[in-house]
Coordinates of C-alpha atoms in Angstrom, one line a residue:
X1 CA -66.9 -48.0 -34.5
X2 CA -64.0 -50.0 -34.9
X3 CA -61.9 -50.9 -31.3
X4 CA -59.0 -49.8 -29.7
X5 CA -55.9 -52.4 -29.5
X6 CA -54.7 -52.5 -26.2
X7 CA -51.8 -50.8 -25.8
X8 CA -48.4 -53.2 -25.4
X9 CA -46.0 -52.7 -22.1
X10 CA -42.6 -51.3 -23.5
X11 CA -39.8 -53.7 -23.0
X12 CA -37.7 -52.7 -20.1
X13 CA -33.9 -53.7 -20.0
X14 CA -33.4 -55.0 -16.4
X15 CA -30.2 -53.8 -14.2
X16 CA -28.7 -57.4 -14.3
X17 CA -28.4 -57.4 -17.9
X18 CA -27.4 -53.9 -18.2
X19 CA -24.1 -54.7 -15.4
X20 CA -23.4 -58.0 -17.4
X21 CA -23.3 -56.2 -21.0
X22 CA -21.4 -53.3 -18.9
X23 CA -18.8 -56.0 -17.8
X24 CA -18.6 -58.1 -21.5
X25 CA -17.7 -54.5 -23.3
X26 CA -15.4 -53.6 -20.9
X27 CA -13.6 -57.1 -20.4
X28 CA -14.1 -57.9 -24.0
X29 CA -11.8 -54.5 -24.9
X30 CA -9.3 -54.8 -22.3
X31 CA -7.2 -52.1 -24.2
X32 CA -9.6 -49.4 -24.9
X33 CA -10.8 -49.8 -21.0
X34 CA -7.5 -49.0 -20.1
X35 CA -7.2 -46.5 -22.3
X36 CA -10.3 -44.7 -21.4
X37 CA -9.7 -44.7 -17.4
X38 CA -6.1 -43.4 -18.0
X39 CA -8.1 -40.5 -19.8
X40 CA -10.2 -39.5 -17.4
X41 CA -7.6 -39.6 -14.5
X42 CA -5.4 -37.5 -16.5
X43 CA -8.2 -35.1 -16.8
X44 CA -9.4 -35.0 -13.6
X45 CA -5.5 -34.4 -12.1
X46 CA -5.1 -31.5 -14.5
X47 CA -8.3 -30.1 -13.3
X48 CA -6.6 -30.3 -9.4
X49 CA -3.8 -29.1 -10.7
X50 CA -5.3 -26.1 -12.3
X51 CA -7.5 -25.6 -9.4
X52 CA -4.3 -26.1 -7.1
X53 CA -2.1 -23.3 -9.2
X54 CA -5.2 -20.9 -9.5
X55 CA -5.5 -20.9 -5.4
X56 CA -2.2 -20.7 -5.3
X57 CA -1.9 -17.8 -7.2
X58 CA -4.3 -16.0 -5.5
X59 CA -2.7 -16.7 -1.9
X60 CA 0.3 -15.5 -3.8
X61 CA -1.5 -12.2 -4.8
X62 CA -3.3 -11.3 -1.6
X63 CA 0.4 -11.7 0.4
X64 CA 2.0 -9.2 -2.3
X65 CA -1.1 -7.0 -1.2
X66 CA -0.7 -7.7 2.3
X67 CA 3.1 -6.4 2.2
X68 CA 2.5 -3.5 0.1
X69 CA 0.5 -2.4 2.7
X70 CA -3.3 -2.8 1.7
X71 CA -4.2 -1.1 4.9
X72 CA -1.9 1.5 5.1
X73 CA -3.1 5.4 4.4
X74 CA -0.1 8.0 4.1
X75 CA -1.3 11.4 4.9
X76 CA 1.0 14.9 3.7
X77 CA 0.7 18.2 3.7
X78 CA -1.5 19.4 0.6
X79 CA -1.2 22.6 -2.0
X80 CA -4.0 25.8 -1.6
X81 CA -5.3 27.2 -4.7
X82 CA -1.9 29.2 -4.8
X83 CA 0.1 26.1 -4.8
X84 CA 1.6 26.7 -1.3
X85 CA 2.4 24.0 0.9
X86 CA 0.1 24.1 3.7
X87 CA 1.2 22.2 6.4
X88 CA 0.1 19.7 8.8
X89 CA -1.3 20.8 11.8
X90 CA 0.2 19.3 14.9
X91 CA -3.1 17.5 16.3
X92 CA -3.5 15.6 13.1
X93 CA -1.7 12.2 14.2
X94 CA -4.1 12.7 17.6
X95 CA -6.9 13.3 15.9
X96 CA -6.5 10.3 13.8
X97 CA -5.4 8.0 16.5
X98 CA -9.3 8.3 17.9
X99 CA -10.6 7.1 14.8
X100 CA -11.8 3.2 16.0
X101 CA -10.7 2.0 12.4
X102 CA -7.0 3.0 13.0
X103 CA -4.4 0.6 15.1
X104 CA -1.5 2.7 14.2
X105 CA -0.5 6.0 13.7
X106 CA 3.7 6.6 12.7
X107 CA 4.9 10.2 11.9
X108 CA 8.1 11.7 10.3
X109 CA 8.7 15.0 10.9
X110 CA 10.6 17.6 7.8
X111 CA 14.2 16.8 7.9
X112 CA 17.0 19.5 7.3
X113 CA 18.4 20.5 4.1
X114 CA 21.2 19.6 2.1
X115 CA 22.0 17.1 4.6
X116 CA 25.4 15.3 3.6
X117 CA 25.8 11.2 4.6
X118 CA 29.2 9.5 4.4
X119 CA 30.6 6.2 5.7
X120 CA 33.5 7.8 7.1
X121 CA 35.4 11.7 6.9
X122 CA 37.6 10.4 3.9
X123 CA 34.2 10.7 1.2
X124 CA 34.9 13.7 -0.9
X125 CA 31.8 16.2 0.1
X126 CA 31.2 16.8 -3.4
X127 CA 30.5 13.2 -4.1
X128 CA 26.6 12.8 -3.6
X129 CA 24.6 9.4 -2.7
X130 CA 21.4 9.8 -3.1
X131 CA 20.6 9.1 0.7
X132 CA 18.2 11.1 2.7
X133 CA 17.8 11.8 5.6
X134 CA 14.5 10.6 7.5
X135 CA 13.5 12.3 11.3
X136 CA 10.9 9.5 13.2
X137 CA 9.1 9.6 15.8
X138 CA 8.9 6.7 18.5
X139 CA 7.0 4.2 17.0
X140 CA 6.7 5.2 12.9
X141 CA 8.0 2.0 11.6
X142 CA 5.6 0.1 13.9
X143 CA 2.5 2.1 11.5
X144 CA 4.8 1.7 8.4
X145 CA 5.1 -2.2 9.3
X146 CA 9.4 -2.2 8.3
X147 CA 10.6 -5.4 10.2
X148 CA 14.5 -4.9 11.5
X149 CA 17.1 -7.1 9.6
X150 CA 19.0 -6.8 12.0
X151 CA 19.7 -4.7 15.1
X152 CA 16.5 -2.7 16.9
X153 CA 14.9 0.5 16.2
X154 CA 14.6 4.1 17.6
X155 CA 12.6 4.4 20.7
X156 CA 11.8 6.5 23.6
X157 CA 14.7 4.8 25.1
X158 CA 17.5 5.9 22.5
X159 CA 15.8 8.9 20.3
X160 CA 18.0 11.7 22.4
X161 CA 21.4 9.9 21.1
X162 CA 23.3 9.9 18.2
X163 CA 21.9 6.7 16.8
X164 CA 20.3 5.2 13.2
X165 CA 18.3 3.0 11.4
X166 CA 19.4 2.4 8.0
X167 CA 17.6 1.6 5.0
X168 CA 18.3 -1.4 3.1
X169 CA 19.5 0.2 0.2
X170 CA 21.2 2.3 2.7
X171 CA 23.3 0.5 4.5
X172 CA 24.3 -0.7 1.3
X173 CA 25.3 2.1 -0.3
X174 CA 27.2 3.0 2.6
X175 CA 29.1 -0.4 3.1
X176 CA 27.2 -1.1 6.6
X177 CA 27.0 -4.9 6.9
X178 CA 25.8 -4.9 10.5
X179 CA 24.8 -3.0 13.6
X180 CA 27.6 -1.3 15.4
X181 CA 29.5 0.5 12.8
X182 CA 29.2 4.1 12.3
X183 CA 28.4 6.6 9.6
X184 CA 29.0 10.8 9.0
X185 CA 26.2 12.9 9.1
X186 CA 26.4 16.4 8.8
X187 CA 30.3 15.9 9.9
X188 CA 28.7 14.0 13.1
X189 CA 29.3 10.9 14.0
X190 CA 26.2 8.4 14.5
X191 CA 25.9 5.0 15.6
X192 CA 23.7 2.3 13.7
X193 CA 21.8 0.2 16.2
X194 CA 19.7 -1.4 12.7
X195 CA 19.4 -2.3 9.6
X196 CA 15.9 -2.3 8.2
X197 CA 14.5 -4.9 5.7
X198 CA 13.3 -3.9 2.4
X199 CA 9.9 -1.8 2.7
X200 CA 7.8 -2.1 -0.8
X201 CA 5.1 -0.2 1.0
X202 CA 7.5 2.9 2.2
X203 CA 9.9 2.9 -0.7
X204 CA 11.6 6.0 0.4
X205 CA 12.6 4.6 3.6
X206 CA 14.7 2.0 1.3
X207 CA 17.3 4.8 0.7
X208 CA 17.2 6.7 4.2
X209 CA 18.9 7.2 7.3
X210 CA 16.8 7.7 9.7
X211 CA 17.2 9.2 13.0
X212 CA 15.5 10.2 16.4
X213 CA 13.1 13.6 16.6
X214 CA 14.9 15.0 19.9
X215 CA 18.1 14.4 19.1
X216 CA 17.3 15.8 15.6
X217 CA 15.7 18.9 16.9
X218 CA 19.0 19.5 19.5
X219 CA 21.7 18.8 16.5
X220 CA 19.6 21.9 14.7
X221 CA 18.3 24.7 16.7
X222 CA 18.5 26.8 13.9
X223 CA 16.1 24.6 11.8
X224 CA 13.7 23.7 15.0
X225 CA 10.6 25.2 13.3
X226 CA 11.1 23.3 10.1
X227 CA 12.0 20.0 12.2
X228 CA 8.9 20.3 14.3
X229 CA 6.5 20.1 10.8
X230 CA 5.1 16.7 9.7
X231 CA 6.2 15.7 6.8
X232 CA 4.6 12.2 6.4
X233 CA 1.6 10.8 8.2
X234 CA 1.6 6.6 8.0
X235 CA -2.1 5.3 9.2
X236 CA -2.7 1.7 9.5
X237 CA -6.1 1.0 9.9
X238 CA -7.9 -2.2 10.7
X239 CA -7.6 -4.8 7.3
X240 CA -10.3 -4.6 5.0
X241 CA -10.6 -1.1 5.5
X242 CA -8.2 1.0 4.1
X243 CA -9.9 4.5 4.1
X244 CA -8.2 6.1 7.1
X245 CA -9.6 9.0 8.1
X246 CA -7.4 12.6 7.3
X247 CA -7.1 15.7 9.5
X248 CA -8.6 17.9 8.4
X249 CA -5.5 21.0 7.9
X250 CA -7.0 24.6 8.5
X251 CA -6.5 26.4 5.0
X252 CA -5.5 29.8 5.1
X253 CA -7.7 32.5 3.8
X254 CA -7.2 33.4 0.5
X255 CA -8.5 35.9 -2.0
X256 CA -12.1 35.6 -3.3
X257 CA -11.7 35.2 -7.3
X258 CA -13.1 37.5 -9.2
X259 CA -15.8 36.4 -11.1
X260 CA -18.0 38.4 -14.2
X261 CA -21.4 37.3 -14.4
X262 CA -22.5 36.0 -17.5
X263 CA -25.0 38.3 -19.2
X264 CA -28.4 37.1 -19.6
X265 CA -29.7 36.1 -23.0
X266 CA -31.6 38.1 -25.0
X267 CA -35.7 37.2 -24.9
X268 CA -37.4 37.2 -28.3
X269 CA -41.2 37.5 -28.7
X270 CA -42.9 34.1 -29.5
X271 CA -44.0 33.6 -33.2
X272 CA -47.7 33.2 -33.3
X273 CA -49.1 29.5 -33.9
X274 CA -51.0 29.7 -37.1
X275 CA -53.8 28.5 -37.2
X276 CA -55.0 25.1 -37.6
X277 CA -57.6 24.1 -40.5
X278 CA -59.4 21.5 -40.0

C-alpha cells in the first residue's frame, strides 16, 4: 500500500499585510480613490434623498386624505323600489350620535325652493348665481370640519336672527370681502357674521349661503314641513374608522311584485345501461 503525504497547511494572508496592501493601492492611485469615494457618497445622498421625497410624499398624501375628510360619513335620504325619496327619519342624527365610533354628528335640514341671493336690491331677479341656499343646525360645520376664514359661525346664540355663513366661493361671487356686510335673500336682508374657508370634503358648502334652522323655519311657515326634513347627515367618526353607522329609515310598504313561477322541467325516463361484456 503506498502512504498518504501529509496534507500541507494553506497559506493564510495575515491582517497586517492585507491593511498595508489596502493602504499602497489606495495611496498609490490617489485619483481613482478619490474618484471612487465621491461615487459612493453621491450614491448614498441620492438614496436619502429618494427616501426623503418618498416620505415626504406620503406625509403629503395622508394630509390631502386627512382634509378630504377620511373619517367623515354623509348620510341622505335614499330611493324605494318606486324611486321615491324616502326621507330621513327625525331620530336618525340621535340614533347615530350613540354609536361609540362617532365624535360628531352635523345636520342640514331641506332648504326652500327657488330661493333668490343677491348682494344688494339693484341685481336684476332674472340674473341667476348659482348659490344655494344651505339651513344648519347648531354645530354642522363642527361634523363637516369647515374652519372660519374669517368671522364666527351660527350657534345657539345667533340661529333665531337674520345672520350667514358664506361659502368661499360664495362670498365671492357675491363681492363679500369680510364679516359685516350684508346680502338679499328672498328680498330679506341678512347679515354675514363669516366667511368659511374652502371645504374639499363638503364641496357644496363652497357655493352656499347658509343660515340658522329657527330663523329659517319662522322666515317660512308655509314651507315648515319641508324645512323640518334632513336633507344631509355629516358623521365623523373616530380616525381609522370611517364606517359610520346609518339609521336605519322605515321604508314604506309597497306592493308585493308579482312573480310567475317557472315551470318545472320535463322528466325523461333513463336509457337503460347496456350491458357490459367482459
Amino acid at each position: 500500500m503506498s502512504e498518504r503525504t501529509p496534507m500541507s497547511k494553506p497559506i493564510r494572508t495575515r491582517i497586517a499585510d492585507l491593511m498595508h496592501a489596502a493602504w499602497v493601492g489606495a495611496a498609490g492611485r490617489a485619483s481613482r480613490t478619490v474618484l471612487a469615494s465621491l461615487g459612493i457618497a453621491l450614491g448614498v445622498a441620492a438614496y436619502v434623498a429618494l427616501s426623503g421625497i418618498a416620505a415626504s410624499n406620503q406625509a403629503a398624501l395622508l394630509a390631502q386624505l386627512d382634509a378630504l375628510g377620511a373619517n367623515l360619513s354623509v348620510v341622505a335620504p335614499g330611493v324605494d323600489a318606486a324611486q321615491q325619496k324616502v326621507p330621513l327619519p327625525d331620530y336618525a342624527p340621535t340614533t347615530i350620535a350613540r354609536q361609540p365610533q362617532v365624535e360628531r354628528v352635523g345636520v342640514f335640514d331641506t332648504a326652500p325652493e327657488k330661493v333668490q341671493i343677491f348682494k344688494n336690491g339693484l341685481c336684476p331677479k332674472t340674473n341667476g348665481n348659482a348659490l344655494a341656499l344651505a339651513i344648519m343646525r347648531p354645530g354642522a360645520l363642527d361634523a363637516v370640519g369647515a374652519s372660519l376664514a374669517q368671522g364666527h359661525g351660527i350657534d345657539a346664540n345667533n340661529e333665531h336672527l337674520p345672520v350667514a355663513v358664506l361659502g368661499s366661493d360664495a362670498a365671492y361671487r357675491l363681492g363679500v370681502n369680510e364679516p359685516g356686510d350684508r346680502i338679499l335673500i328672498d328680498n330679506a336682508w341678512y347679515g354675514v357674521i363669516g366667511i368659511l374657508n374652502p371645504t374639499p370634503q363638503a364641496e357644496n358648502l363652497n357655493a352656499a349661503v347658509i343660515i340658522g334652522e329657527q330663523w329659517a323655519l319662522g322666515r317660512y311657515p308655509d314651507q315648515a314641513d319641508t324645512i323640518g326634513r334632513i336633507s344631509a347627515i355629516y358623521v365623523r367618526t373616530t380616525p381609522g374608522d370611517a364606517k359610520a353607522p346609518a339609521a336605519r329609515s322605515p321604508t314604506p310598504p309597497t306592493r308585493p311584485a308579482a312573480t310567475c313561477p317557472s315551470p318545472r322541467p320535463p322528466t325523461y325516463p333513463k336509457r337503460a345501461t347496456p350491458p357490459t361484456i367482459h
